[in-house]
Short mmCIF file of C-alpha atoms and ligand atoms in Angstrom, two decimals:
data_model
loop_
_atom_site.label_atom_id
_atom_site.label_comp_id
_atom_site.label_asym_id
_atom_site.label_seq_id
_atom_site.Cartn_x
_atom_site.Cartn_y
_atom_site.Cartn_z
CA VAL A 1 9.96 139.47 124.57
CA SER A 2 13.08 138.30 122.83
CA HIS A 3 16.29 137.90 124.78
CA ARG A 4 18.45 137.48 121.62
CA ASP A 5 20.09 140.92 121.72
CA GLU A 6 20.82 140.75 125.36
CA THR A 7 24.28 139.78 126.44
CA PRO A 8 24.07 136.49 128.32
CA LYS A 9 24.97 136.56 131.94
CA TRP A 10 27.93 134.21 131.51
CA ARG A 11 29.50 136.55 128.95
CA GLU A 12 29.43 139.39 131.39
CA ASP A 13 31.20 137.21 133.91
CA PHE A 14 33.67 135.70 131.43
CA PRO A 15 34.26 138.24 128.62
CA TYR A 16 35.54 136.27 125.64
CA ASP A 17 36.51 137.61 122.25
CA ALA A 18 36.62 134.82 119.70
CA GLY A 19 38.42 137.02 117.12
CA GLU A 20 41.23 137.72 119.50
CA ASP A 21 41.48 134.03 120.26
CA GLU A 22 42.10 133.38 116.58
CA ALA A 23 44.80 136.05 116.53
CA VAL A 24 46.54 134.43 119.41
CA THR A 25 46.40 131.09 117.58
CA ARG A 26 47.97 132.64 114.50
CA ARG A 27 50.61 134.32 116.64
CA ASP A 28 51.38 131.02 118.28
CA LEU A 29 51.64 129.33 114.98
CA THR A 30 53.93 132.01 113.65
CA ARG A 31 56.11 131.68 116.73
CA PHE A 32 56.17 127.91 116.38
CA LEU A 33 57.13 128.11 112.71
CA LEU A 34 59.83 130.58 113.55
CA VAL A 35 61.27 128.37 116.27
CA ALA A 36 60.99 125.25 114.14
CA GLY A 37 62.51 127.04 111.13
CA THR A 38 65.40 128.37 113.19
CA GLY A 39 65.99 124.92 114.65
CA LEU A 40 65.94 123.38 111.21
CA ALA A 41 68.33 125.95 109.86
CA ALA A 42 70.67 125.47 112.82
CA GLY A 43 70.50 121.69 112.35
CA SER A 44 71.26 121.95 108.61
CA GLY A 45 74.13 124.33 109.33
CA TRP A 46 75.53 121.94 111.83
CA VAL A 47 75.34 119.02 109.35
CA TRP A 48 76.94 121.14 106.65
CA ALA A 49 79.71 122.29 108.97
CA ARG A 50 80.30 118.70 110.02
CA SER A 51 80.51 117.45 106.48
CA ARG A 52 82.95 120.28 105.66
CA MET A 53 85.03 119.34 108.68
CA ARG A 54 84.99 115.72 107.59
CA GLY A 55 86.33 116.72 104.17
CA GLU A 56 89.05 118.84 105.67
CA ARG A 57 89.65 116.90 108.79
CA ALA A 58 93.30 116.54 109.65
CA TRP A 59 93.85 112.79 109.62
CA PRO A 60 97.13 111.54 111.08
CA ALA A 61 99.74 111.38 108.31
CA VAL A 62 100.72 107.89 107.25
CA ASP A 63 104.20 106.97 106.02
CA VAL A 64 103.43 104.70 103.06
CA CYS A 65 106.87 103.73 101.78
CA GLY A 66 110.19 105.01 100.51
CA GLU A 67 110.35 106.71 97.10
CA GLY A 68 112.47 103.87 95.73
CA GLU A 69 110.20 101.13 97.01
CA ILE A 70 107.56 101.54 94.35
CA ALA A 71 108.42 101.17 90.70
CA PRO A 72 106.53 102.69 87.76
CA GLY A 73 103.49 100.50 87.00
CA ALA A 74 103.37 99.15 90.56
CA SER A 75 100.96 99.67 93.42
CA ARG A 76 100.91 99.22 97.16
CA GLY A 77 98.12 98.91 99.66
CA PHE A 78 98.06 100.86 102.91
CA GLU A 79 95.53 102.22 105.38
CA PHE A 80 94.48 105.81 105.71
CA ALA A 81 91.69 107.49 107.67
CA GLY A 82 90.55 104.08 108.90
CA GLU A 83 90.01 102.82 105.32
CA PRO A 84 91.98 100.62 102.95
CA ALA A 85 93.85 102.69 100.35
CA LEU A 86 96.02 102.14 97.33
CA LEU A 87 99.17 103.99 96.23
CA VAL A 88 99.98 103.79 92.54
CA ARG A 89 103.09 104.84 90.63
CA ARG A 90 101.83 105.41 87.07
CA PRO A 91 104.06 104.32 84.16
CA ALA A 92 105.31 107.89 83.66
CA GLY A 93 106.24 108.14 87.35
CA GLU A 94 103.35 110.14 88.78
CA LEU A 95 102.16 109.07 92.21
CA VAL A 96 98.49 108.84 93.05
CA ALA A 97 96.53 107.34 95.92
CA PHE A 98 92.84 106.54 96.40
CA GLN A 99 90.61 104.97 98.96
CA ARG A 100 90.33 101.41 97.85
CA LYS A 101 86.71 100.48 98.42
CA CYS A 102 84.75 100.32 95.18
CA THR A 103 81.95 102.88 95.24
CA HIS A 104 79.53 100.21 94.07
CA LEU A 105 79.56 97.50 96.72
CA ALA A 106 82.85 98.16 98.46
CA CYS A 107 84.97 95.40 96.89
CA PRO A 108 88.68 96.33 96.86
CA VAL A 109 89.99 97.91 93.67
CA THR A 110 93.39 96.92 92.23
CA TYR A 111 95.70 98.68 89.81
CA ARG A 112 96.14 97.57 86.20
CA PRO A 113 98.91 99.41 84.28
CA ALA A 114 97.13 98.04 81.14
CA GLY A 115 94.89 95.11 80.42
CA ASP A 116 92.89 93.13 77.89
CA GLU A 117 89.91 95.38 78.43
CA GLY A 118 91.73 98.60 77.82
CA GLY A 119 94.42 100.87 79.16
CA GLU A 120 95.59 101.72 82.59
CA ALA A 121 92.82 101.70 85.24
CA LEU A 122 91.83 100.87 88.73
CA VAL A 123 89.67 97.82 88.44
CA CYS A 124 87.06 96.14 90.60
CA HIS A 125 86.70 92.42 89.92
CA CYS A 126 83.31 92.03 91.57
CA HIS A 127 81.25 93.51 88.70
CA HIS A 128 83.91 94.53 86.15
CA GLY A 129 84.09 98.10 87.40
CA ARG A 130 86.86 100.38 86.11
CA PHE A 131 88.04 103.72 87.42
CA ASP A 132 90.25 106.43 85.93
CA VAL A 133 93.69 106.38 87.58
CA GLY A 134 94.03 110.13 87.34
CA THR A 135 90.68 111.23 88.72
CA GLY A 136 89.03 108.20 90.32
CA ARG A 137 86.00 108.56 88.09
CA GLY A 138 84.04 105.47 87.09
CA LEU A 139 84.73 104.44 83.50
CA ALA A 140 82.93 101.16 83.14
CA GLY A 141 80.52 98.80 85.01
CA PRO A 142 78.30 100.05 87.82
CA PRO A 143 80.80 102.69 89.05
CA ARG A 144 80.28 104.67 85.85
CA SER A 145 77.16 106.20 87.31
CA LEU A 146 78.41 106.44 90.88
CA ARG A 147 80.62 108.86 92.73
CA PRO A 148 84.41 108.69 92.11
CA LEU A 149 86.91 106.96 94.33
CA ARG A 150 88.11 109.35 97.02
CA ARG A 151 91.55 110.65 96.32
CA ILE A 152 94.24 110.87 99.00
CA GLN A 153 96.70 113.73 99.12
CA LEU A 154 100.35 112.72 99.12
CA GLU A 155 103.54 114.51 100.12
CA ARG A 156 107.17 113.71 99.78
CA ARG A 157 109.11 113.95 103.03
CA ASP A 158 112.84 113.15 103.15
CA GLY A 159 112.58 110.47 100.42
CA ARG A 160 109.39 109.00 101.88
CA ILE A 161 105.87 109.07 100.43
CA VAL A 162 103.40 110.23 103.03
CA ALA A 163 99.63 110.30 102.87
CA ILE A 164 98.49 113.54 104.47
CA GLY A 165 94.75 114.00 103.85
CA LEU A 166 91.61 113.27 101.87
CA VAL A 167 91.06 115.51 98.84
CA PRO A 168 87.66 117.17 99.28
CA ARG A 169 85.04 115.66 96.96
CA GLY A 170 84.83 117.30 93.61
CA GLU A 171 88.32 118.79 93.91
CA VAL A 172 90.90 117.69 91.39
CA VAL A 173 94.58 117.46 92.39
CA GLY A 174 97.06 118.20 89.64
S1 LIG B 1 81.63 96.26 93.86
FE1 LIG B 1 82.93 97.11 92.39
S2 LIG B 1 81.80 97.01 90.59
FE2 LIG B 1 80.49 96.17 92.05
#
């Protein structure tokens, strides 16, 4: 007599449905993925929000100098947002300011109204890097393929030149 079709005694005592077990596993996995995905999305959102806040963060304004203290073609170093910065009065009178650390290996950039190697530029002596004075974009040397120098927003207050913020990356100030 075969006992194959008979339900074993242990199964009667401990009813167990393997198919349902698999369904639970899938449900658990779905729940896990949902929680993990939500966590990941929240984390990414937080990083994004933080980076936005960094770009638009209100740094304390810095009084750089008086309007008459910087002649056309001259530059002046100062500090803004905890970083070295450079104020430039271009030959035509326009004022611009940038963070001063070269985007290649952080050597300080200096201003050249014009030079042997070309026209007006912000230059880095470490590896012959050159940046556009209007936009901060790399023109020559390693910076050509790197991000631009970060521009600093300026304001005139009662005859003084004041640095008031970092221009968000990718934004051009006229
Ligand atoms: S550090 Fe400026 S070009 Fe290399």
